[in-house]
XYZ file of N, CA and C in Angstrom:
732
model
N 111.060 97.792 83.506
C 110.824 97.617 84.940
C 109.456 97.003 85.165
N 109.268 95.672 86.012
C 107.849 95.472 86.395
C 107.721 96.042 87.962
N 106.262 96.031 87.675
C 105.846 96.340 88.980
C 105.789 95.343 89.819
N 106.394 95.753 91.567
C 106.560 94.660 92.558
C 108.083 95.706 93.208
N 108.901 94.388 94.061
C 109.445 94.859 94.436
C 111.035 95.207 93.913
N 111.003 96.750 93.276
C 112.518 96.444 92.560
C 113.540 96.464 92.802
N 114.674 96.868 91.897
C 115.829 97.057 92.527
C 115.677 98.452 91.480
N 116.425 99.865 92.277
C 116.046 101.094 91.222
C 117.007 101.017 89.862
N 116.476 101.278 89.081
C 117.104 101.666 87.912
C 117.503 103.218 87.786
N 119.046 103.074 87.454
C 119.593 104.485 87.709
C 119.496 104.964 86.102
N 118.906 106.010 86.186
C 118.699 106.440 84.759
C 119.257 107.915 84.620
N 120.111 108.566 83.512
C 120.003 110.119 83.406
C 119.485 110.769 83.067
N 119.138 112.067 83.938
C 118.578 112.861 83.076
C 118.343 113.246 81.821
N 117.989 113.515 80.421
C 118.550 113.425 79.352
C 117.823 114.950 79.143
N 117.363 115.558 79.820
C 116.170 117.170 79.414
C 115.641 117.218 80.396
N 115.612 118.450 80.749
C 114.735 119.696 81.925
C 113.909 120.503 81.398
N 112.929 120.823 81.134
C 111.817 121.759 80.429
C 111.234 122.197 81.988
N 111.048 123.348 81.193
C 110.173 125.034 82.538
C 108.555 124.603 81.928
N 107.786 124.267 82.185
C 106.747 123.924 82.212
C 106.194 125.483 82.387
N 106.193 126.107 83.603
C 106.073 127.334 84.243
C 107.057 127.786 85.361
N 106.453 128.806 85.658
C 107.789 129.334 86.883
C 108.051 128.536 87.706
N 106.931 127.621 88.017
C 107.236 126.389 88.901
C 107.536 125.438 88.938
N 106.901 125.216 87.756
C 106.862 123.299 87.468
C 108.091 122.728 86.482
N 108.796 122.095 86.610
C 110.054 121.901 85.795
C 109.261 119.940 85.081
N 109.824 119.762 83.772
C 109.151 118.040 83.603
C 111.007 117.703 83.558
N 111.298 116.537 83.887
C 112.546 115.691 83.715
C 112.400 114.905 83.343
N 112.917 114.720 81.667
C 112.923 113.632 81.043
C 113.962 112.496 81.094
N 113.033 111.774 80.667
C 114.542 110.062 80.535
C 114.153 109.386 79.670
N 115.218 108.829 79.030
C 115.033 107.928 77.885
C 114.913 106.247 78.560
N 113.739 105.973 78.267
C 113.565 104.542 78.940
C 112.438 104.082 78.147
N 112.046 102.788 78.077
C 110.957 101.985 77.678
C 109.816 101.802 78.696
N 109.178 102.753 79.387
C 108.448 102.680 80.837
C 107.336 102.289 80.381
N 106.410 102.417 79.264
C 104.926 101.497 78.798
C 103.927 101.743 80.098
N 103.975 102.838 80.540
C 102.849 102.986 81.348
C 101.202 103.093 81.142
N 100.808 103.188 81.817
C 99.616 103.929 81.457
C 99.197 104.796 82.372
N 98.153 105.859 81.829
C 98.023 106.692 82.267
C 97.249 107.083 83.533
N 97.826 107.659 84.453
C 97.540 107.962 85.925
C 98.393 106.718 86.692
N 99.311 106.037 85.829
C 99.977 105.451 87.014
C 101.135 106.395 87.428
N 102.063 106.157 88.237
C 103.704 106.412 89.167
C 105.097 106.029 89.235
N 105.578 106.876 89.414
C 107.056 105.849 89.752
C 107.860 106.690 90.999
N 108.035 105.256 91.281
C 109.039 105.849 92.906
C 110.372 106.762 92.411
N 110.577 107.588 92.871
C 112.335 108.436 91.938
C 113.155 108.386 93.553
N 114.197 107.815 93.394
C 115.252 108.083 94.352
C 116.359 108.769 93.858
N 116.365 109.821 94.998
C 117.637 110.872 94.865
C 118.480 110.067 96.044
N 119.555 109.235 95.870
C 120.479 108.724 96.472
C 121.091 109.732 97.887
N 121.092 108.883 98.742
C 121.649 109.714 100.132
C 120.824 110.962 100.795
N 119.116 110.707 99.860
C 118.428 112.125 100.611
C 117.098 111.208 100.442
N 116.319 110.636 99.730
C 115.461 110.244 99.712
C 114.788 109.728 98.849
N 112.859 108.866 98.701
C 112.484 108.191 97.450
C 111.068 108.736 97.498
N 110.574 109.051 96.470
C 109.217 109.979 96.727
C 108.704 109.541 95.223
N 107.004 109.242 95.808
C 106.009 109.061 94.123
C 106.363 110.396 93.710
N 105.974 110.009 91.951
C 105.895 111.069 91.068
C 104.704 110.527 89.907
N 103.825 111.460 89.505
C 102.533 111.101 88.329
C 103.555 111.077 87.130
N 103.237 110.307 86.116
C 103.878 110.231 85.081
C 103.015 111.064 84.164
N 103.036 112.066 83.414
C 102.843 112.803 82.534
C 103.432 113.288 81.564
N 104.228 111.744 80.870
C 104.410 112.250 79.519
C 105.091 110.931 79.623
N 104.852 109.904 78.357
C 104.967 108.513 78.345
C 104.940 108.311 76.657
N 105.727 108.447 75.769
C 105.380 107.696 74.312
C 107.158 108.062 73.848
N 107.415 106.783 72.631
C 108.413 106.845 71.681
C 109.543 106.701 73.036
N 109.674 105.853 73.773
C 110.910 105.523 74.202
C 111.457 106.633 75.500
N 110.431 107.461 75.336
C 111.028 108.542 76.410
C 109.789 108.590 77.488
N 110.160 109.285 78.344
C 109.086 109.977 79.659
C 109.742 110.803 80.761
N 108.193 111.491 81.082
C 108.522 112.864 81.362
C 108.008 112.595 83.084
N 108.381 112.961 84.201
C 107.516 113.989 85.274
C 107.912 114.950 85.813
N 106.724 115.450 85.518
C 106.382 117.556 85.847
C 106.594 117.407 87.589
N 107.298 118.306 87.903
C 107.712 118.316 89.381
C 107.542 120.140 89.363
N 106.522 119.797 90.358
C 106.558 121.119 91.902
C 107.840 120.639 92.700
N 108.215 121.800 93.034
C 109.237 121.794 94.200
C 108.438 122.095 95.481
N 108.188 121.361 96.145
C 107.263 121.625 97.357
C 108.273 121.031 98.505
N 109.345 120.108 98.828
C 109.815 119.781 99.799
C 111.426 119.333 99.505
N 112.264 118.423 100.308
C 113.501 118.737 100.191
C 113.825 117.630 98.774
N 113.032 116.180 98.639
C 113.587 115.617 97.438
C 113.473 116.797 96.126
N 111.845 117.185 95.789
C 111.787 117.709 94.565
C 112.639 119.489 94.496
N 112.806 120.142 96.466
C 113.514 120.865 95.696
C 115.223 120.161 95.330
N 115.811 119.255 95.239
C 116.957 118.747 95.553
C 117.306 118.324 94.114
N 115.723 118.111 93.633
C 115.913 117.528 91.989
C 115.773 119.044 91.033
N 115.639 119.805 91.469
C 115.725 121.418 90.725
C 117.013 121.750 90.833
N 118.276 121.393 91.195
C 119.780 121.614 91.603
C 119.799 120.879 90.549
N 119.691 119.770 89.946
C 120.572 118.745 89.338
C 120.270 119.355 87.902
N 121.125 119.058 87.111
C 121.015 118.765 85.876
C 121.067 117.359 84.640
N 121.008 118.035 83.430
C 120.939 117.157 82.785
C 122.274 116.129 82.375
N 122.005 114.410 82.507
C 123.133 113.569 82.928
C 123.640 113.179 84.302
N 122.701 114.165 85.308
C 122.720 113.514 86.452
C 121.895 112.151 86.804
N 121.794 111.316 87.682
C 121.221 110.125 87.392
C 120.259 110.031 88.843
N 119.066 109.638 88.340
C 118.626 109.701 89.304
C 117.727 108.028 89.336
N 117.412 107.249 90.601
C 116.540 105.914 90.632
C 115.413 106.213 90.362
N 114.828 105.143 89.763
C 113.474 104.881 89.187
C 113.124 103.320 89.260
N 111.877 103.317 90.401
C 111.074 102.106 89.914
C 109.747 101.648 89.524
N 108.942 100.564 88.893
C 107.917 101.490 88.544
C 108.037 100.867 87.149
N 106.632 101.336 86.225
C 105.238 101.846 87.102
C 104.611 101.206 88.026
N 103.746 101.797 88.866
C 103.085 101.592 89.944
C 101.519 102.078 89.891
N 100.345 101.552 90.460
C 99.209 101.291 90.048
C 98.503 101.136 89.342
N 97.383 101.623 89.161
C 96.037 100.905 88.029
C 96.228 101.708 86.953
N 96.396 102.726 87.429
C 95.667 103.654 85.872
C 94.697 103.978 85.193
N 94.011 104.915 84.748
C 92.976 105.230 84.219
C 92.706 104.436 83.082
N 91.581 104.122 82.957
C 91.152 103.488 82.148
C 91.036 103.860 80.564
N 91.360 103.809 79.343
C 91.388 103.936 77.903
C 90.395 103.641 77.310
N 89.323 104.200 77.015
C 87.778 103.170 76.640
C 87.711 103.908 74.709
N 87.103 103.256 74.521
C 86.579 103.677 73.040
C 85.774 104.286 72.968
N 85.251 105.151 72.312
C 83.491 106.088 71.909
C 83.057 106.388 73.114
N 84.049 107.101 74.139
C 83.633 107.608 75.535
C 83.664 108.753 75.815
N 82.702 110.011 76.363
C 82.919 110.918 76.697
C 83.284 111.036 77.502
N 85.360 111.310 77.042
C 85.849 111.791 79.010
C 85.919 113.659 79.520
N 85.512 113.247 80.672
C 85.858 115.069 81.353
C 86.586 114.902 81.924
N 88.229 115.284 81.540
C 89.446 115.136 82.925
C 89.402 116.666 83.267
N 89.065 116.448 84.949
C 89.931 117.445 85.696
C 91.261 117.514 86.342
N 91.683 118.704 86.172
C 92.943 118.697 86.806
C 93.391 119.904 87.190
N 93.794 120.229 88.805
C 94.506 121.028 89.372
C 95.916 121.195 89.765
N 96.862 122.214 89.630
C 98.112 121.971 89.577
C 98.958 121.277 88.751
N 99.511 120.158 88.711
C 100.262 119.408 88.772
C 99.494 118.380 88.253
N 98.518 118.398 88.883
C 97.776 116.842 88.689
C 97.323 117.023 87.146
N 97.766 117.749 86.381
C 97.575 117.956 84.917
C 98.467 116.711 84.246
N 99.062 116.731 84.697
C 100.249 115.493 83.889
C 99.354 114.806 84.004
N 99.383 113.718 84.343
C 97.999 112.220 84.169
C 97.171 112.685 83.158
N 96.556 113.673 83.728
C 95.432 114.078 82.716
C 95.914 113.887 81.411
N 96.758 114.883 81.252
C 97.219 115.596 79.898
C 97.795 113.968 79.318
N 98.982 113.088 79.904
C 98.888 111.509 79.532
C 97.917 111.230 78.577
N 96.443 110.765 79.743
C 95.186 110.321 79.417
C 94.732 111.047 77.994
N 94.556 111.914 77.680
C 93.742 112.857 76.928
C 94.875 112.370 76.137
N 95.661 112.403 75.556
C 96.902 111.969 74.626
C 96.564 110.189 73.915
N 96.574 109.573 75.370
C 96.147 108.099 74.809
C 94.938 108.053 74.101
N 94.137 108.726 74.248
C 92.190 108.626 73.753
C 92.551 108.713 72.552
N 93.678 109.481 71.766
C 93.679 109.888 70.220
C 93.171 109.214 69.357
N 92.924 107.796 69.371
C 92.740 106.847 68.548
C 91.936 106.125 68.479
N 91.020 106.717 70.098
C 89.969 105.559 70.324
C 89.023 105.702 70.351
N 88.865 107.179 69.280
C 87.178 107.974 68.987
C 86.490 108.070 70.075
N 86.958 108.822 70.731
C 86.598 109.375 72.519
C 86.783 110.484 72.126
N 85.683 110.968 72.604
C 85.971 112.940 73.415
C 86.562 113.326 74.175
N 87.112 114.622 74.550
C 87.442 114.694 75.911
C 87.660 116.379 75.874
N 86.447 116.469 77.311
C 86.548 117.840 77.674
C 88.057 117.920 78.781
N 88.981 118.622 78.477
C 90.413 118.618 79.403
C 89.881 120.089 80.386
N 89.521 120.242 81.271
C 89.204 120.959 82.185
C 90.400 121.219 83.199
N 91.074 122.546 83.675
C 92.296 122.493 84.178
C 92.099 123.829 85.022
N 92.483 123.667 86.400
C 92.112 124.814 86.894
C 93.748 125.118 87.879
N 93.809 126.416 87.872
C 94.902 126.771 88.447
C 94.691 128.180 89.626
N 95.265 128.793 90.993
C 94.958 130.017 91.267
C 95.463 130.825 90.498
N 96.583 130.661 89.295
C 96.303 131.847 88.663
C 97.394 131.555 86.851
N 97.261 132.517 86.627
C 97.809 131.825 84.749
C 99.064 131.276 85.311
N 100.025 131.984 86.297
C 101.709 131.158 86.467
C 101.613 130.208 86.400
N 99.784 129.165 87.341
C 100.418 127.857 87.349
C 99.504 126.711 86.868
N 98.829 127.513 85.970
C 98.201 126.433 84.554
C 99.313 125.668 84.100
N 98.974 124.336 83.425
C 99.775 123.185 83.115
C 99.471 122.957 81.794
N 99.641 122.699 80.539
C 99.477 121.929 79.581
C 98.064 122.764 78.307
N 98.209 123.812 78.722
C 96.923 124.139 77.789
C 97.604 123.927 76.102
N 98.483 124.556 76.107
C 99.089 124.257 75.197
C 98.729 122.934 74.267
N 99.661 121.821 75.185
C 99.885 120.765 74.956
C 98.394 119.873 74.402
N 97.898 120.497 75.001
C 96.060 119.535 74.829
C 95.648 120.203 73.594
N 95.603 121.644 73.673
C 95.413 122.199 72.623
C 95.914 121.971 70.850
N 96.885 120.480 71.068
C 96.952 120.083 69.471
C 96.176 119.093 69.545
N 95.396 118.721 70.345
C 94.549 117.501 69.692
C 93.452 117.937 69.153
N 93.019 117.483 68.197
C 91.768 117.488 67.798
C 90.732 116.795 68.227
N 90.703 115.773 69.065
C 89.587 115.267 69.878
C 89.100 116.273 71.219
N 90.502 116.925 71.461
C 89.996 117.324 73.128
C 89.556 118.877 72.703
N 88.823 119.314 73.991
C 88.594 120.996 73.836
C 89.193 121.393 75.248
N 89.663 122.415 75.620
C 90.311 122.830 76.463
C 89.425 123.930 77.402
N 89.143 123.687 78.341
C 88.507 124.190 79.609
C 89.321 125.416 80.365
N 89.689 126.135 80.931
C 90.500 127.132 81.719
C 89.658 127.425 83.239
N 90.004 127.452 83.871
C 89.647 128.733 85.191
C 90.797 128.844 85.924
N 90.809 129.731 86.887
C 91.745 130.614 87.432
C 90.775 130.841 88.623
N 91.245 131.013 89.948
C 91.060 131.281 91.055
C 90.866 132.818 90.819
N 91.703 133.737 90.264
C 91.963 135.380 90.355
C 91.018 135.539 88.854
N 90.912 134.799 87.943
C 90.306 135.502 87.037
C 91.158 135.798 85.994
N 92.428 135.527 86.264
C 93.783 136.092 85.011
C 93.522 134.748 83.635
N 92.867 134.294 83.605
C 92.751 133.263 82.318
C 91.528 132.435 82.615
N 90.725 132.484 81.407
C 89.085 131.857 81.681
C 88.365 131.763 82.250
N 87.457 130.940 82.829
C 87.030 130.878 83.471
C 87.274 131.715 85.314
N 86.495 132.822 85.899
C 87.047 133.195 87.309
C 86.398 132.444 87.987
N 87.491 131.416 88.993
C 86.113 130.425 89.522
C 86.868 129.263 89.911
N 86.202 128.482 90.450
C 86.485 126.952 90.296
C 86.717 126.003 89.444
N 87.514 124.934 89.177
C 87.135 124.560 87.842
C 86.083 123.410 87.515
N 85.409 123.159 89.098
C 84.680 122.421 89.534
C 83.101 123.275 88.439
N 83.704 124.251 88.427
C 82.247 125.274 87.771
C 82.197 124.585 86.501
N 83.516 124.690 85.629
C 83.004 124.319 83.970
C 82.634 122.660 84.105
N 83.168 122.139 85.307
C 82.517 121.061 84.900
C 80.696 120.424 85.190
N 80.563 120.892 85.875
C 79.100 121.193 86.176
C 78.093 121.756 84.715
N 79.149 122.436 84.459
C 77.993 123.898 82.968
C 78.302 122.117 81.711
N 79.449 121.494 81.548
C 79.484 120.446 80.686
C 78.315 118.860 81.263
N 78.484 119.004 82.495
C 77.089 117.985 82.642
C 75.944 118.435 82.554
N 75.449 119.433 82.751
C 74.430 120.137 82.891
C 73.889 120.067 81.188
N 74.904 120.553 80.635
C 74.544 120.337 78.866
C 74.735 119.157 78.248
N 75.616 118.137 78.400
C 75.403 116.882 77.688
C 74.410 116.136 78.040
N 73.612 115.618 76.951
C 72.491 114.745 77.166
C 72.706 113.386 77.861
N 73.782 112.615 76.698
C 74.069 111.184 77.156
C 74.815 111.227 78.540
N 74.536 111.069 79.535
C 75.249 110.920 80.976
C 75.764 109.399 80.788
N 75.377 108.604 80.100
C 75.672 107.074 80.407
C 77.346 107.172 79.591
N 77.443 107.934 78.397
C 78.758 107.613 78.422
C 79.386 108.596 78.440
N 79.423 109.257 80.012
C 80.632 110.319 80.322
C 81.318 109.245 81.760
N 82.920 109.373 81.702
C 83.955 109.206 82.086
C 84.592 110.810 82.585
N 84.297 111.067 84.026
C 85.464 111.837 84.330
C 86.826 110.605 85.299
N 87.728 111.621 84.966
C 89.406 111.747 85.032
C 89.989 112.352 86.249
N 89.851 112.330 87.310
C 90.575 113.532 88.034
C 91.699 113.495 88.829
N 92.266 114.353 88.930
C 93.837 114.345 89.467
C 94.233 116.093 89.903
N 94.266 116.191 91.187
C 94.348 117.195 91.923
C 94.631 117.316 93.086
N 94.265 118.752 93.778
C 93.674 118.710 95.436
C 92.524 118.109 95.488
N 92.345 117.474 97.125
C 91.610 116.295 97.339
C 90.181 117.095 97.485
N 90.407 118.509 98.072
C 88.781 119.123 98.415
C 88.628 119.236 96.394
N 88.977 119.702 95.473
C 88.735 119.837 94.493
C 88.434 118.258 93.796
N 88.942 117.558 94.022
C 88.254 115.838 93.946
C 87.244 115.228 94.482
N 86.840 115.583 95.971
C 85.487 115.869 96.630
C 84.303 116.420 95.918
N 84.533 117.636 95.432
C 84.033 118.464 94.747
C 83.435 117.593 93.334
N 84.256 117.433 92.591
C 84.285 116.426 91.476
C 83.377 114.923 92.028
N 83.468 114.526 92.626
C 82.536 113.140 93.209
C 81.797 113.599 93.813
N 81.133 114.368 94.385
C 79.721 115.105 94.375
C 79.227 115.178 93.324
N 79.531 116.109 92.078
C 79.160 115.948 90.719
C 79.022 114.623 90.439
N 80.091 113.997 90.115
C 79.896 112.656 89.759
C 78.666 111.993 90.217
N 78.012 112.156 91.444
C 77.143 111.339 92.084
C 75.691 112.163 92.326
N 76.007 113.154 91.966
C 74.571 113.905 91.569
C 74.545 113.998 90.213
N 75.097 113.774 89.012
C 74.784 113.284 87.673
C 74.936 112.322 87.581
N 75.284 110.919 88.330
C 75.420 109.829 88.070
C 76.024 109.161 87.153
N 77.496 109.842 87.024
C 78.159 109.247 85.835
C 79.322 108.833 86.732
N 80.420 108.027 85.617
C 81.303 106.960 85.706
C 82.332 108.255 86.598
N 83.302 107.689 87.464
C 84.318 108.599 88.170
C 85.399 107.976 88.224
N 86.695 108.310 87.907
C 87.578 107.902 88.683
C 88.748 109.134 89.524
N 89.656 108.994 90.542
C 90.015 109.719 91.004
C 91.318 109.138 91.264
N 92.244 110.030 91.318
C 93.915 109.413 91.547
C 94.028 110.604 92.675
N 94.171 109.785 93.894
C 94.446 110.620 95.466
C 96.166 110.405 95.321
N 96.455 111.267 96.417
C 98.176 111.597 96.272
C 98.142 111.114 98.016
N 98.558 110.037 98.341
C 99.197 110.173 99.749
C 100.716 109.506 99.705
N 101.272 109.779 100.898
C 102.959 109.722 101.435
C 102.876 108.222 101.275
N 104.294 107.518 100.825
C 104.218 105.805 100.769
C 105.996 105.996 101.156
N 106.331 104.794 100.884
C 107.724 104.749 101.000
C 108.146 103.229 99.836
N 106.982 102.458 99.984
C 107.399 101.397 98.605
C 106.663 101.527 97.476
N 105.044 101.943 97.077
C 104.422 101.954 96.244
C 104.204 100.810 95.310
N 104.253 99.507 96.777
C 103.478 98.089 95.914
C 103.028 97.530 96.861
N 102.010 98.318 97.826
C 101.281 97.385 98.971
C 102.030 96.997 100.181
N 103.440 97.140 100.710
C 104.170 96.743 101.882
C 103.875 97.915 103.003
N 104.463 99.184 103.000
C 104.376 99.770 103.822
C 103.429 100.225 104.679
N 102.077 100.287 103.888
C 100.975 100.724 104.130
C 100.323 102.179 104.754
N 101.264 103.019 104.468
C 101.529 104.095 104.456
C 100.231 105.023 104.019
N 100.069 104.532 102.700
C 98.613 105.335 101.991
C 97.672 104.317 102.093
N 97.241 103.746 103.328
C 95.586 103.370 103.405
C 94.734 104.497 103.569
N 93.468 104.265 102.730
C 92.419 104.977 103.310
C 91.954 104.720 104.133
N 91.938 105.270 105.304
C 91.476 105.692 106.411
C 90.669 103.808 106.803
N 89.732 103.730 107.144
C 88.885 102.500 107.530
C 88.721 101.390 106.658
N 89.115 101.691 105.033
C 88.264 101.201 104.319
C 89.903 99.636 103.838
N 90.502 99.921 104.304
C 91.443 99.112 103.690
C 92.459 98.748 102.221
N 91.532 99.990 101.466
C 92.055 100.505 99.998
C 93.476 101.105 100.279
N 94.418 100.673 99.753
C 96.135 100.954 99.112
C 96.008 101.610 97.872
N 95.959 103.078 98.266
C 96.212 103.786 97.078
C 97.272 103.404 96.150
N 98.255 102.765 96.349
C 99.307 102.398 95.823
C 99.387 101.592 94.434
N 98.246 100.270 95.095
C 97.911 99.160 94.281
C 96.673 99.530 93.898
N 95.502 100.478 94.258
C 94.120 100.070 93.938
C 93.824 101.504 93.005
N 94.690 102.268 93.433
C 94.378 103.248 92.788
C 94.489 104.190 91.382
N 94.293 104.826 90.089
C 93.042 105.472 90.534
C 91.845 104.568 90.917
């Protein structure tokens, strides 16, 4: 699939994985070559078409981790595997892949997929990466696991209640990791979350003066610049196309 305007590709389900009590990933066997922190539009035929973060992209397959928060994603928790659902896509920039870079990805909820992506692609490109992941409570941590086989990354925790690592923000461990690394020139944060917890994160960013990028979540209906649905506010930026 290129990016622009498509026609959907009906693909089946081929696997459903419980992530947690909440989060279900739906896999498909496709050649999608994304990169990481981009999207794809998913249409559930006769109900609706809604972005989704791609968080999990290699060997012919890919994954996205879905919250059920409204009527498409709860509509895609009914279906099973071999049901078919549209896909077009990928869609935007994507985080950037650098070599000999210290990245700090944050991530709240959901917004762990990208991350967890990102931190996956670095494997090879003698990059660090602190994976920082904050949840209100252990049910709805994402991927510790999963990060936890790399040997480049180290794995961060907090918890809103205190039930796993860090009690706190996760805005906290990342602060205690700038505060201690010397080289600021080559740290790269990652972030993908709630937007006050991304705020949060670009404050840091701009009182240590290091590199930022941020992947915002707003409502679209095409996700290639037509609708204009996700402008920021005054500035004329299309999350769609410009973003992270």
């Amino acid at each position: 699939m290129k990016t622009g305007c498509d026609k959907p590709l009906m693909l089946p389900i081929v696997e459903i994985v419980d992530e947690n009590p909440h989060v279900k990933t739906f896999w498909f066997k496709h050649e999608l070559k994304s990169k990481p922190g981009q999207f794809v539009m998913l249409w559930v035929p006769g109900l609706d078409q809604k972005p989704f973060s791609i968080a999990y992209d290699a060997d012919g397959k890919f994954g996205l981790s879905i919250f059920a928060v409204g009527p498409l994603s709860s509509r895609l928790f009914e279906l099973k595997p071999g049901d078919r659902v549209g896909i077009t896509g990928p869609y935007g920039k994507g985080f950037s892949v650098q070599e000999n870079k210290h990245y700090i990805t944050v991530s709240g909820g959901y917004g762990a997929g990208p991350c967890g992506l990102l931190a996956e692609r670095l494997a090879d490109k003698n990059s660090q990466v602190d994976f920082c992941v904050g949840a209100r409570n252990t049910d709805l941590l994402l991927f510790e696991d999963r990060i936890k086989k790399l040997s480049h990354a180290t794995v961060h925790v907090s918890t809103d209640d205190g039930s796993k690592g860090h009690k706190g923000y996760v805005t906290d461990i990342v602060r205690n990791i700038l505060e201690t690394t010397e080289d600021k020139n080559n740290i790269i944060i990652a972030a993908c979350g709630p937007e006050m917890m991304e705020s949060a994160v670009l404050d840091l960013a701009n009182e240590f003066k290091v590199d930022c990028k941020l992947s915002i979540e707003r409502y679209m209906k095409c996700g290639f610049g037509i609708c204009g649905q996700c402008c920021m506010d005054n500035t004329g930026v299309i999350v769609c196309k410009d973003g992270p």
